[in-house]
Amino acid sequence: MDLSLSGKNAVILGAARGIGHAIADAFAAEGARVGLVDRDPHIDTVADELARRHGGAVFAEAADVSIEAEMNDAARDLRNAMGPAAHVVFCAGIGSGKFGFPFTRLEPADWRRVLDVNLMGFVHTAHAFAPQLIESGEAAPTHGATLQVLVSVAGQIGSQTDPPYSAAKAAQINFLQCLAKDLAPHGVRVNGIAPGMVRTALNESVWVAGQGSLPESEREDYATWAERKIRTVSPLGRWQEPPEFGAASVFLASPHARNVTGQVLNIDGGQVMHA
Ligand SMILES: NC(=O)c1ccc[n+]([C@@H]2O[C@H](COP(=O)([O-])OP(=O)(O)OC[C@H]3O[C@@H](n4cnc5c(N)ncnc54)[C@H](O)[C@@H]3O)[C@@H](O)[C@H]2O)c1
């Protein structure tokens, strides 16, 4: 299927590893010009490796999404290097690192960094990149531009594992719907992609936090914990893999999804179902 992304400019935030890296890989494989943003100082090396693999242009900027000025600089620098972004995918994310059930296990102070990165990082991204997306969307109305955000099943079900993370994800979903309405007249579609269980550093950090709350006799290794959780919560009963998110993201960016906006695509083995 031709996704018509060749030569388009795509910026992926949180692209050094995990789901964001797989999404950057998918855009590069489609022939897009790709810009990577991550607080990881090795993001240059990740960009070089992607460029070698796919032969296209890959740019990198080390920046912390929670710092507004760094996001504005990243948007300006990538625009100077690549031209205006047509597709922006916000994948940066963190959990609190604590087990949050009941919520009183956390202090209010534990919420701040989680909201700063997940929610304010997405807010900074929307502000910094909207002018470029509007420019791209208005210049190519039949193709359009897209803003995407990796949300979570946790933001849809009041998950008790890590309340600040769940609340940040719910807020991302609400804000993406506001953005979808605001930006539709400019040819910009805004959607979320919600994973359930993907074997990444972030997923493993949830296991680490949970084990710390248990007596020694009830602790499980990561594989056992994850397999049990997946079987319990997901009808399909299997891990989701990072490349599945790459495939979904390039589809949402393509003209095949030209009537999809304000939606959350759950790729979670059926964990969350909406009527
Ligand atoms: N892995 C899962 O099971 C799962 C489930 C549901 C939702 N998600 C969501 O998917 C997205 C990607 O998660 P992942 O599992 O790939 O995580 P990950 O930890 O593997 O990767 C996250 C990336 O974001 C970057 N990052 C973190 N904070 C940053 C900051 N302040 N500024 C810039 N970059 C920053 C990290 O350096 C890393 O490269 C997140 O939004 C996460 O909430 C993941």
PDB file of C-alpha atoms and ligand atoms in Angstrom:
ATOM      1  CA  MET A   1       0.000   0.000   0.000  1.00  0.00           C
ATOM      2  CA  ASP A   2       1.427   3.389  -0.966  1.00  0.00           C
ATOM      3  CA  LEU A   3       1.289   5.626   2.102  1.00  0.00           C
ATOM      4  CA  SER A   4       2.493   8.706   0.198  1.00  0.00           C
ATOM      5  CA  LEU A   5       4.991   9.627   2.929  1.00  0.00           C
ATOM      6  CA  SER A   6       8.098   9.684   0.766  1.00  0.00           C
ATOM      7  CA  GLY A   7       9.799  13.078   1.042  1.00  0.00           C
ATOM      8  CA  LYS A   8       7.447  14.239   3.841  1.00  0.00           C
ATOM      9  CA  ASN A   9       8.922  15.691   7.042  1.00  0.00           C
ATOM     10  CA  ALA A  10       8.218  13.736  10.240  1.00  0.00           C
ATOM     11  CA  VAL A  11       9.376  14.657  13.744  1.00  0.00           C
ATOM     12  CA  ILE A  12       9.323  11.997  16.478  1.00  0.00           C
ATOM     13  CA  LEU A  13       9.729  13.029  20.126  1.00  0.00           C
ATOM     14  CA  GLY A  14      11.038  10.384  22.524  1.00  0.00           C
ATOM     15  CA  ALA A  15      12.717   8.553  19.642  1.00  0.00           C
ATOM     16  CA  ALA A  16      15.909   7.227  21.259  1.00  0.00           C
ATOM     17  CA  ARG A  17      14.399   3.847  22.126  1.00  0.00           C
ATOM     18  CA  GLY A  18      11.194   1.852  22.562  1.00  0.00           C
ATOM     19  CA  ILE A  19       7.991   2.742  20.725  1.00  0.00           C
ATOM     20  CA  GLY A  20       9.239   6.157  19.540  1.00  0.00           C
ATOM     21  CA  HIS A  21      12.281   4.552  17.945  1.00  0.00           C
ATOM     22  CA  ALA A  22      10.081   2.010  16.131  1.00  0.00           C
ATOM     23  CA  ILE A  23       7.850   4.824  14.843  1.00  0.00           C
ATOM     24  CA  ALA A  24      10.886   6.790  13.605  1.00  0.00           C
ATOM     25  CA  ASP A  25      12.091   3.627  11.882  1.00  0.00           C
ATOM     26  CA  ALA A  26       8.711   3.187  10.159  1.00  0.00           C
ATOM     27  CA  PHE A  27       8.672   6.775   8.830  1.00  0.00           C
ATOM     28  CA  ALA A  28      12.267   6.420   7.607  1.00  0.00           C
ATOM     29  CA  ALA A  29      11.358   3.126   5.895  1.00  0.00           C
ATOM     30  CA  GLU A  30       8.549   4.964   4.053  1.00  0.00           C
ATOM     31  CA  GLY A  31      11.105   7.445   2.693  1.00  0.00           C
ATOM     32  CA  ALA A  32      10.139  10.321   5.001  1.00  0.00           C
ATOM     33  CA  ARG A  33      12.726  12.884   6.108  1.00  0.00           C
ATOM     34  CA  VAL A  34      12.886  12.281   9.855  1.00  0.00           C
ATOM     35  CA  GLY A  35      13.778  14.493  12.836  1.00  0.00           C
ATOM     36  CA  LEU A  36      14.395  12.862  16.210  1.00  0.00           C
ATOM     37  CA  VAL A  37      14.045  14.610  19.576  1.00  0.00           C
ATOM     38  CA  ASP A  38      14.993  13.016  22.901  1.00  0.00           C
ATOM     39  CA  ARG A  39      16.629  14.061  26.150  1.00  0.00           C
ATOM     40  CA  ASP A  40      19.027  11.123  25.645  1.00  0.00           C
ATOM     41  CA  PRO A  41      22.371  12.698  24.608  1.00  0.00           C
ATOM     42  CA  HIS A  42      22.983   9.711  22.298  1.00  0.00           C
ATOM     43  CA  ILE A  43      20.141  10.759  19.998  1.00  0.00           C
ATOM     44  CA  ASP A  44      22.730  11.748  17.328  1.00  0.00           C
ATOM     45  CA  THR A  45      23.995   8.168  17.217  1.00  0.00           C
ATOM     46  CA  VAL A  46      20.426   6.857  16.916  1.00  0.00           C
ATOM     47  CA  ALA A  47      19.854   9.244  13.984  1.00  0.00           C
ATOM     48  CA  ASP A  48      23.078   8.140  12.245  1.00  0.00           C
ATOM     49  CA  GLU A  49      22.101   4.489  12.614  1.00  0.00           C
ATOM     50  CA  LEU A  50      18.599   5.112  11.169  1.00  0.00           C
ATOM     51  CA  ALA A  51      20.054   7.080   8.248  1.00  0.00           C
ATOM     52  CA  ARG A  52      22.508   4.238   7.503  1.00  0.00           C
ATOM     53  CA  ARG A  53      19.730   1.646   7.609  1.00  0.00           C
ATOM     54  CA  HIS A  54      17.286   3.499   5.351  1.00  0.00           C
ATOM     55  CA  GLY A  55      19.553   5.760   3.345  1.00  0.00           C
ATOM     56  CA  GLY A  56      17.471   8.921   3.959  1.00  0.00           C
ATOM     57  CA  ALA A  57      18.057  12.144   5.844  1.00  0.00           C
ATOM     58  CA  VAL A  58      17.690  11.877   9.635  1.00  0.00           C
ATOM     59  CA  PHE A  59      18.226  14.883  11.916  1.00  0.00           C
ATOM     60  CA  ALA A  60      18.533  14.898  15.705  1.00  0.00           C
ATOM     61  CA  GLU A  61      18.085  17.355  18.551  1.00  0.00           C
ATOM     62  CA  ALA A  62      18.753  16.590  22.224  1.00  0.00           C
ATOM     63  CA  ALA A  63      15.986  18.324  24.178  1.00  0.00           C
ATOM     64  CA  ASP A  64      13.814  17.807  27.229  1.00  0.00           C
ATOM     65  CA  VAL A  65      10.125  17.964  26.258  1.00  0.00           C
ATOM     66  CA  SER A  66       9.212  19.303  29.703  1.00  0.00           C
ATOM     67  CA  ILE A  67      11.186  22.519  29.059  1.00  0.00           C
ATOM     68  CA  GLU A  68       9.221  24.890  26.832  1.00  0.00           C
ATOM     69  CA  ALA A  69      12.283  26.816  25.600  1.00  0.00           C
ATOM     70  CA  GLU A  70      14.048  23.595  24.569  1.00  0.00           C
ATOM     71  CA  MET A  71      11.003  22.502  22.572  1.00  0.00           C
ATOM     72  CA  ASN A  72      10.766  25.863  20.836  1.00  0.00           C
ATOM     73  CA  ASP A  73      14.484  25.606  19.977  1.00  0.00           C
ATOM     74  CA  ALA A  74      14.030  22.044  18.698  1.00  0.00           C
ATOM     75  CA  ALA A  75      11.085  23.072  16.496  1.00  0.00           C
ATOM     76  CA  ARG A  76      13.088  26.010  15.078  1.00  0.00           C
ATOM     77  CA  ASP A  77      16.293  23.992  14.514  1.00  0.00           C
ATOM     78  CA  LEU A  78      14.494  21.077  12.839  1.00  0.00           C
ATOM     79  CA  ARG A  79      12.544  23.445  10.626  1.00  0.00           C
ATOM     80  CA  ASN A  80      15.798  25.109   9.542  1.00  0.00           C
ATOM     81  CA  ALA A  81      17.320  21.694   8.808  1.00  0.00           C
ATOM     82  CA  MET A  82      14.340  19.938   7.173  1.00  0.00           C
ATOM     83  CA  GLY A  83      11.616  22.452   6.370  1.00  0.00           C
ATOM     84  CA  PRO A  84       8.226  22.523   8.096  1.00  0.00           C
ATOM     85  CA  ALA A  85       7.085  19.325   9.822  1.00  0.00           C
ATOM     86  CA  ALA A  86       4.106  17.577   8.201  1.00  0.00           C
ATOM     87  CA  HIS A  87       3.857  14.853  10.850  1.00  0.00           C
ATOM     88  CA  VAL A  88       4.736  15.077  14.540  1.00  0.00           C
ATOM     89  CA  VAL A  89       4.502  12.094  16.888  1.00  0.00           C
ATOM     90  CA  PHE A  90       4.861  12.649  20.641  1.00  0.00           C
ATOM     91  CA  CYS A  91       6.177   9.406  22.205  1.00  0.00           C
ATOM     92  CA  ALA A  92       8.188  10.732  25.164  1.00  0.00           C
ATOM     93  CA  GLY A  93       6.834   9.421  28.430  1.00  0.00           C
ATOM     94  CA  ILE A  94       7.673   8.457  32.003  1.00  0.00           C
ATOM     95  CA  GLY A  95       5.945   6.884  34.988  1.00  0.00           C
ATOM     96  CA  SER A  96       6.352   8.033  38.593  1.00  0.00           C
ATOM     97  CA  GLY A  97       8.591   5.047  39.412  1.00  0.00           C
ATOM     98  CA  LYS A  98       6.322   4.275  42.372  1.00  0.00           C
ATOM     99  CA  PHE A  99       3.459   1.833  42.859  1.00  0.00           C
ATOM    100  CA  GLY A 100       0.366   3.987  43.278  1.00  0.00           C
ATOM    101  CA  PHE A 101      -2.294   1.734  44.749  1.00  0.00           C
ATOM    102  CA  PRO A 102      -3.739   3.076  46.947  1.00  0.00           C
ATOM    103  CA  PHE A 103      -3.002   6.624  45.773  1.00  0.00           C
ATOM    104  CA  THR A 104      -1.795   7.557  49.287  1.00  0.00           C
ATOM    105  CA  ARG A 105       1.404   5.582  48.634  1.00  0.00           C
ATOM    106  CA  LEU A 106       2.441   8.619  46.570  1.00  0.00           C
ATOM    107  CA  GLU A 107       2.990  12.157  47.775  1.00  0.00           C
ATOM    108  CA  PRO A 108       1.489  15.024  45.758  1.00  0.00           C
ATOM    109  CA  ALA A 109       5.105  15.956  44.927  1.00  0.00           C
ATOM    110  CA  ASP A 110       5.441  12.623  43.065  1.00  0.00           C
ATOM    111  CA  TRP A 111       2.952  13.912  40.480  1.00  0.00           C
ATOM    112  CA  ARG A 112       4.858  16.940  39.237  1.00  0.00           C
ATOM    113  CA  ARG A 113       7.551  15.381  37.024  1.00  0.00           C
ATOM    114  CA  VAL A 114       5.051  12.906  35.534  1.00  0.00           C
ATOM    115  CA  LEU A 115       2.701  15.733  34.537  1.00  0.00           C
ATOM    116  CA  ASP A 116       5.609  17.925  33.370  1.00  0.00           C
ATOM    117  CA  VAL A 117       6.914  15.298  30.939  1.00  0.00           C
ATOM    118  CA  ASN A 118       3.746  13.524  29.753  1.00  0.00           C
ATOM    119  CA  LEU A 119       1.215  16.340  29.752  1.00  0.00           C
ATOM    120  CA  MET A 120       3.227  19.575  29.579  1.00  0.00           C
ATOM    121  CA  GLY A 121       5.685  17.930  27.163  1.00  0.00           C
ATOM    122  CA  PHE A 122       2.762  17.298  24.802  1.00  0.00           C
ATOM    123  CA  VAL A 123       1.441  20.831  25.383  1.00  0.00           C
ATOM    124  CA  HIS A 124       4.885  22.300  24.562  1.00  0.00           C
ATOM    125  CA  THR A 125       5.035  20.106  21.451  1.00  0.00           C
ATOM    126  CA  ALA A 126       1.626  21.266  20.260  1.00  0.00           C
ATOM    127  CA  HIS A 127       2.542  24.938  20.744  1.00  0.00           C
ATOM    128  CA  ALA A 128       6.003  24.627  19.200  1.00  0.00           C
ATOM    129  CA  PHE A 129       4.973  22.616  16.128  1.00  0.00           C
ATOM    130  CA  ALA A 130       1.389  23.780  15.380  1.00  0.00           C
ATOM    131  CA  PRO A 131       2.541  26.646  13.110  1.00  0.00           C
ATOM    132  CA  GLN A 132       4.577  24.202  10.994  1.00  0.00           C
ATOM    133  CA  LEU A 133       1.751  21.648  10.900  1.00  0.00           C
ATOM    134  CA  ILE A 134      -0.725  24.339   9.844  1.00  0.00           C
ATOM    135  CA  GLU A 135       1.664  25.469   7.111  1.00  0.00           C
ATOM    136  CA  SER A 136       2.051  21.868   5.864  1.00  0.00           C
ATOM    137  CA  GLY A 137      -1.668  21.092   6.167  1.00  0.00           C
ATOM    138  CA  GLU A 138      -2.735  24.224   4.281  1.00  0.00           C
ATOM    139  CA  ALA A 139      -0.076  23.714   1.589  1.00  0.00           C
ATOM    140  CA  ALA A 140      -1.223  20.138   0.849  1.00  0.00           C
ATOM    141  CA  PRO A 141      -4.906  19.894   1.812  1.00  0.00           C
ATOM    142  CA  THR A 142      -5.487  16.555   0.061  1.00  0.00           C
ATOM    143  CA  HIS A 143      -2.657  14.923   1.997  1.00  0.00           C
ATOM    144  CA  GLY A 144      -2.922  16.945   5.224  1.00  0.00           C
ATOM    145  CA  ALA A 145      -0.646  17.079   8.237  1.00  0.00           C
ATOM    146  CA  THR A 146      -0.885  15.082  11.464  1.00  0.00           C
ATOM    147  CA  LEU A 147      -0.074  15.371  15.141  1.00  0.00           C
ATOM    148  CA  GLN A 148      -0.079  12.083  17.048  1.00  0.00           C
ATOM    149  CA  VAL A 149       0.457  11.246  20.706  1.00  0.00           C
ATOM    150  CA  LEU A 150       1.194   7.921  22.386  1.00  0.00           C
ATOM    151  CA  VAL A 151      -1.401   7.705  25.128  1.00  0.00           C
ATOM    152  CA  SER A 152      -2.282   4.557  27.087  1.00  0.00           C
ATOM    153  CA  VAL A 153      -5.059   2.231  28.126  1.00  0.00           C
ATOM    154  CA  ALA A 154      -4.267   3.634  31.602  1.00  0.00           C
ATOM    155  CA  GLY A 155      -5.775   6.984  30.592  1.00  0.00           C
ATOM    156  CA  GLN A 156      -9.110   5.366  29.723  1.00  0.00           C
ATOM    157  CA  ILE A 157      -9.845   3.073  32.668  1.00  0.00           C
ATOM    158  CA  GLY A 158      -8.753   4.827  35.868  1.00  0.00           C
ATOM    159  CA  SER A 159      -5.808   2.455  36.215  1.00  0.00           C
ATOM    160  CA  GLN A 160      -4.641   2.368  39.833  1.00  0.00           C
ATOM    161  CA  THR A 161      -1.063   1.298  39.096  1.00  0.00           C
ATOM    162  CA  ASP A 162       0.329   4.836  38.835  1.00  0.00           C
ATOM    163  CA  PRO A 163      -2.356   7.545  39.253  1.00  0.00           C
ATOM    164  CA  PRO A 164      -0.278  10.525  38.059  1.00  0.00           C
ATOM    165  CA  TYR A 165       0.605   8.594  34.899  1.00  0.00           C
ATOM    166  CA  SER A 166      -3.050   7.597  34.302  1.00  0.00           C
ATOM    167  CA  ALA A 167      -4.228  11.156  34.905  1.00  0.00           C
ATOM    168  CA  ALA A 168      -1.592  12.574  32.546  1.00  0.00           C
ATOM    169  CA  LYS A 169      -2.649  10.087  29.848  1.00  0.00           C
ATOM    170  CA  ALA A 170      -6.343  10.988  30.307  1.00  0.00           C
ATOM    171  CA  ALA A 171      -5.417  14.667  29.991  1.00  0.00           C
ATOM    172  CA  GLN A 172      -3.439  13.963  26.808  1.00  0.00           C
ATOM    173  CA  ILE A 173      -6.548  12.307  25.344  1.00  0.00           C
ATOM    174  CA  ASN A 174      -8.765  15.253  26.227  1.00  0.00           C
ATOM    175  CA  PHE A 175      -6.252  17.774  24.860  1.00  0.00           C
ATOM    176  CA  LEU A 176      -5.791  15.842  21.605  1.00  0.00           C
ATOM    177  CA  GLN A 177      -9.552  16.088  21.078  1.00  0.00           C
ATOM    178  CA  CYS A 178      -9.412  19.894  21.616  1.00  0.00           C
ATOM    179  CA  LEU A 179      -6.519  20.082  19.161  1.00  0.00           C
ATOM    180  CA  ALA A 180      -8.350  17.926  16.598  1.00  0.00           C
ATOM    181  CA  LYS A 181     -11.233  20.418  16.581  1.00  0.00           C
ATOM    182  CA  ASP A 182      -8.982  23.502  16.549  1.00  0.00           C
ATOM    183  CA  LEU A 183      -6.701  22.291  13.776  1.00  0.00           C
ATOM    184  CA  ALA A 184      -9.193  20.540  11.468  1.00  0.00           C
ATOM    185  CA  PRO A 185      -9.874  23.714   9.437  1.00  0.00           C
ATOM    186  CA  HIS A 186      -6.124  23.878   8.688  1.00  0.00           C
ATOM    187  CA  GLY A 187      -5.924  20.326   7.324  1.00  0.00           C
ATOM    188  CA  VAL A 188      -4.234  18.970  10.459  1.00  0.00           C
ATOM    189  CA  ARG A 189      -5.544  15.718  11.948  1.00  0.00           C
ATOM    190  CA  VAL A 190      -4.779  14.850  15.583  1.00  0.00           C
ATOM    191  CA  ASN A 191      -4.963  11.311  16.958  1.00  0.00           C
ATOM    192  CA  GLY A 192      -3.747   9.139  19.820  1.00  0.00           C
ATOM    193  CA  ILE A 193      -2.360   5.611  19.808  1.00  0.00           C
ATOM    194  CA  ALA A 194      -2.827   3.625  23.024  1.00  0.00           C
ATOM    195  CA  PRO A 195      -0.585   0.653  23.805  1.00  0.00           C
ATOM    196  CA  GLY A 196      -1.432  -1.875  26.506  1.00  0.00           C
ATOM    197  CA  MET A 197       1.711  -3.917  27.199  1.00  0.00           C
ATOM    198  CA  VAL A 198       4.903  -3.389  25.183  1.00  0.00           C
ATOM    199  CA  ARG A 199       8.243  -4.789  26.359  1.00  0.00           C
ATOM    200  CA  THR A 200      10.178  -1.510  26.875  1.00  0.00           C
ATOM    201  CA  ALA A 201      12.152   0.223  29.626  1.00  0.00           C
ATOM    202  CA  LEU A 202       9.012   2.085  30.681  1.00  0.00           C
ATOM    203  CA  ASN A 203       6.998  -1.129  30.956  1.00  0.00           C
ATOM    204  CA  GLU A 204       9.753  -2.769  33.014  1.00  0.00           C
ATOM    205  CA  SER A 205       9.819   0.241  35.370  1.00  0.00           C
ATOM    206  CA  VAL A 206       6.164  -0.485  36.254  1.00  0.00           C
ATOM    207  CA  TRP A 207       7.153  -4.019  37.291  1.00  0.00           C
ATOM    208  CA  VAL A 208      10.107  -2.685  39.344  1.00  0.00           C
ATOM    209  CA  ALA A 209       7.826  -0.244  41.213  1.00  0.00           C
ATOM    210  CA  GLY A 210       5.190  -2.924  41.898  1.00  0.00           C
ATOM    211  CA  GLN A 211       7.658  -5.528  43.188  1.00  0.00           C
ATOM    212  CA  GLY A 212       9.029  -3.076  45.737  1.00  0.00           C
ATOM    213  CA  SER A 213       5.581  -2.932  47.340  1.00  0.00           C
ATOM    214  CA  LEU A 214       5.338  -6.726  47.831  1.00  0.00           C
ATOM    215  CA  PRO A 215       6.688  -9.073  50.500  1.00  0.00           C
ATOM    216  CA  GLU A 216       9.650 -11.177  49.255  1.00  0.00           C
ATOM    217  CA  SER A 217       7.497 -14.337  49.000  1.00  0.00           C
ATOM    218  CA  GLU A 218       5.071 -12.739  46.491  1.00  0.00           C
ATOM    219  CA  ARG A 219       7.652 -11.238  44.132  1.00  0.00           C
ATOM    220  CA  GLU A 220       7.887 -12.439  40.513  1.00  0.00           C
ATOM    221  CA  ASP A 221      10.456 -11.976  37.794  1.00  0.00           C
ATOM    222  CA  TYR A 222       9.572  -9.565  34.964  1.00  0.00           C
ATOM    223  CA  ALA A 223       8.595 -12.269  32.449  1.00  0.00           C
ATOM    224  CA  THR A 224       6.293 -14.084  34.914  1.00  0.00           C
ATOM    225  CA  TRP A 225       4.649 -10.843  36.104  1.00  0.00           C
ATOM    226  CA  ALA A 226       4.092  -9.624  32.551  1.00  0.00           C
ATOM    227  CA  GLU A 227       2.738 -12.921  31.181  1.00  0.00           C
ATOM    228  CA  ARG A 228       0.270 -13.173  34.078  1.00  0.00           C
ATOM    229  CA  LYS A 229      -0.840  -9.550  33.647  1.00  0.00           C
ATOM    230  CA  ILE A 230      -1.251  -9.891  29.874  1.00  0.00           C
ATOM    231  CA  ARG A 231      -3.319 -13.078  30.257  1.00  0.00           C
ATOM    232  CA  THR A 232      -5.500 -11.357  32.892  1.00  0.00           C
ATOM    233  CA  VAL A 233      -6.185  -8.063  31.117  1.00  0.00           C
ATOM    234  CA  SER A 234      -6.056  -8.789  27.404  1.00  0.00           C
ATOM    235  CA  PRO A 235      -8.456 -11.035  25.434  1.00  0.00           C
ATOM    236  CA  LEU A 236      -5.762 -11.747  22.820  1.00  0.00           C
ATOM    237  CA  GLY A 237      -3.343 -12.545  25.640  1.00  0.00           C
ATOM    238  CA  ARG A 238      -0.063 -11.497  24.030  1.00  0.00           C
ATOM    239  CA  TRP A 239       2.524  -8.692  24.095  1.00  0.00           C
ATOM    240  CA  GLN A 240       2.231  -5.823  21.638  1.00  0.00           C
ATOM    241  CA  GLU A 241       5.472  -5.225  19.756  1.00  0.00           C
ATOM    242  CA  PRO A 242       7.035  -1.796  18.936  1.00  0.00           C
ATOM    243  CA  PRO A 243       6.820  -2.198  15.117  1.00  0.00           C
ATOM    244  CA  GLU A 244       3.010  -2.467  15.387  1.00  0.00           C
ATOM    245  CA  PHE A 245       3.039   1.162  16.565  1.00  0.00           C
ATOM    246  CA  GLY A 246       5.224   2.165  13.642  1.00  0.00           C
ATOM    247  CA  ALA A 247       2.692   0.611  11.257  1.00  0.00           C
ATOM    248  CA  ALA A 248      -0.240   2.361  12.973  1.00  0.00           C
ATOM    249  CA  SER A 249       1.525   5.717  13.056  1.00  0.00           C
ATOM    250  CA  VAL A 250       2.429   5.780   9.353  1.00  0.00           C
ATOM    251  CA  PHE A 251      -1.129   4.696   8.510  1.00  0.00           C
ATOM    252  CA  LEU A 252      -2.560   7.565  10.595  1.00  0.00           C
ATOM    253  CA  ALA A 253      -0.145   9.971   8.871  1.00  0.00           C
ATOM    254  CA  SER A 254      -1.179   8.769   5.410  1.00  0.00           C
ATOM    255  CA  PRO A 255      -4.052   9.964   3.211  1.00  0.00           C
ATOM    256  CA  HIS A 256      -5.699   6.548   3.822  1.00  0.00           C
ATOM    257  CA  ALA A 257      -6.625   7.961   7.254  1.00  0.00           C
ATOM    258  CA  ARG A 258      -7.792  11.323   5.861  1.00  0.00           C
ATOM    259  CA  ASN A 259     -11.125  11.080   7.704  1.00  0.00           C
ATOM    260  CA  VAL A 260      -9.644   9.981  11.036  1.00  0.00           C
ATOM    261  CA  THR A 261      -9.221  12.723  13.625  1.00  0.00           C
ATOM    262  CA  GLY A 262      -9.789  13.107  17.369  1.00  0.00           C
ATOM    263  CA  GLN A 263      -9.554   9.323  17.828  1.00  0.00           C
ATOM    264  CA  VAL A 264      -7.581   6.980  20.036  1.00  0.00           C
ATOM    265  CA  LEU A 265      -6.492   3.762  18.353  1.00  0.00           C
ATOM    266  CA  ASN A 266      -6.081   1.108  21.046  1.00  0.00           C
ATOM    267  CA  ILE A 267      -3.420  -1.450  20.135  1.00  0.00           C
ATOM    268  CA  ASP A 268      -3.806  -3.445  23.314  1.00  0.00           C
ATOM    269  CA  GLY A 269      -5.011  -6.957  22.477  1.00  0.00           C
ATOM    270  CA  GLY A 270      -8.582  -5.890  23.236  1.00  0.00           C
ATOM    271  CA  GLN A 271      -7.856  -4.704  26.798  1.00  0.00           C
ATOM    272  CA  VAL A 272     -10.079  -1.628  26.349  1.00  0.00           C
ATOM    273  CA  MET A 273     -13.185  -1.716  24.175  1.00  0.00           C
ATOM    274  CA  HIS A 274     -15.465   1.229  23.507  1.00  0.00           C
ATOM    275  CA  ALA A 275     -18.907   0.986  21.917  1.00  0.00           C
TER     276      ALA A 275
HETATM  277  N1  LIG B   1       5.551   0.235  26.987  1.00  0.00           N
HETATM  278  C1  LIG B   1       4.263   0.113  27.304  1.00  0.00           C
HETATM  279  O1  LIG B   1       3.789  -0.966  27.712  1.00  0.00           O
HETATM  280  C2  LIG B   1       3.348   1.308  27.161  1.00  0.00           C
HETATM  281  C3  LIG B   1       1.999   1.149  27.504  1.00  0.00           C
HETATM  282  C4  LIG B   1       1.141   2.208  27.385  1.00  0.00           C
HETATM  283  C5  LIG B   1       1.603   3.439  26.919  1.00  0.00           C
HETATM  284  N2  LIG B   1       2.920   3.592  26.588  1.00  0.00           N
HETATM  285  C6  LIG B   1       3.361   4.933  26.106  1.00  0.00           C
HETATM  286  O2  LIG B   1       4.151   4.825  24.929  1.00  0.00           O
HETATM  287  C7  LIG B   1       5.082   5.919  24.907  1.00  0.00           C
HETATM  288  C8  LIG B   1       6.489   5.370  24.673  1.00  0.00           C
HETATM  289  O3  LIG B   1       6.842   4.544  25.780  1.00  0.00           O
HETATM  290  P1  LIG B   1       7.961   3.435  25.720  1.00  0.00           P
HETATM  291  O4  LIG B   1       7.405   2.223  26.357  1.00  0.00           O
HETATM  292  O5  LIG B   1       8.563   3.361  24.363  1.00  0.00           O
HETATM  293  O6  LIG B   1       9.019   4.081  26.758  1.00  0.00           O
HETATM  294  P2  LIG B   1      10.619   4.107  26.778  1.00  0.00           P
HETATM  295  O7  LIG B   1      10.974   4.442  28.175  1.00  0.00           O
HETATM  296  O8  LIG B   1      11.177   2.899  26.143  1.00  0.00           O
HETATM  297  O9  LIG B   1      10.955   5.347  25.799  1.00  0.00           O
HETATM  298  C9  LIG B   1      10.591   6.651  26.147  1.00  0.00           C
HETATM  299  C10 LIG B   1      11.502   7.627  25.417  1.00  0.00           C
HETATM  300  O10 LIG B   1      11.132   8.953  25.837  1.00  0.00           O
HETATM  301  C11 LIG B   1      12.308   9.660  26.179  1.00  0.00           C
HETATM  302  N3  LIG B   1      11.993  10.684  27.167  1.00  0.00           N
HETATM  303  C12 LIG B   1      11.545  10.480  28.440  1.00  0.00           C
HETATM  304  N4  LIG B   1      11.421  11.662  29.062  1.00  0.00           N
HETATM  305  C13 LIG B   1      11.801  12.617  28.175  1.00  0.00           C
HETATM  306  C14 LIG B   1      11.888  14.021  28.246  1.00  0.00           C
HETATM  307  N5  LIG B   1      11.609  14.688  29.374  1.00  0.00           N
HETATM  308  N6  LIG B   1      12.291  14.697  27.146  1.00  0.00           N
HETATM  309  C15 LIG B   1      12.624  14.040  26.007  1.00  0.00           C
HETATM  310  N7  LIG B   1      12.579  12.695  25.895  1.00  0.00           N
HETATM  311  C16 LIG B   1      12.156  12.004  26.968  1.00  0.00           C
HETATM  312  C17 LIG B   1      13.266   8.601  26.733  1.00  0.00           C
HETATM  313  O11 LIG B   1      14.619   9.052  26.719  1.00  0.00           O
HETATM  314  C18 LIG B   1      12.998   7.437  25.789  1.00  0.00           C
HETATM  315  O12 LIG B   1      13.788   7.498  24.624  1.00  0.00           O
HETATM  316  C19 LIG B   1       4.922   6.663  26.243  1.00  0.00           C
HETATM  317  O13 LIG B   1       4.056   7.752  26.066  1.00  0.00           O
HETATM  318  C20 LIG B   1       4.242   5.636  27.118  1.00  0.00           C
HETATM  319  O14 LIG B   1       3.479   6.253  28.132  1.00  0.00           O
HETATM  320  C21 LIG B   1       3.809   2.555  26.698  1.00  0.00           C
END
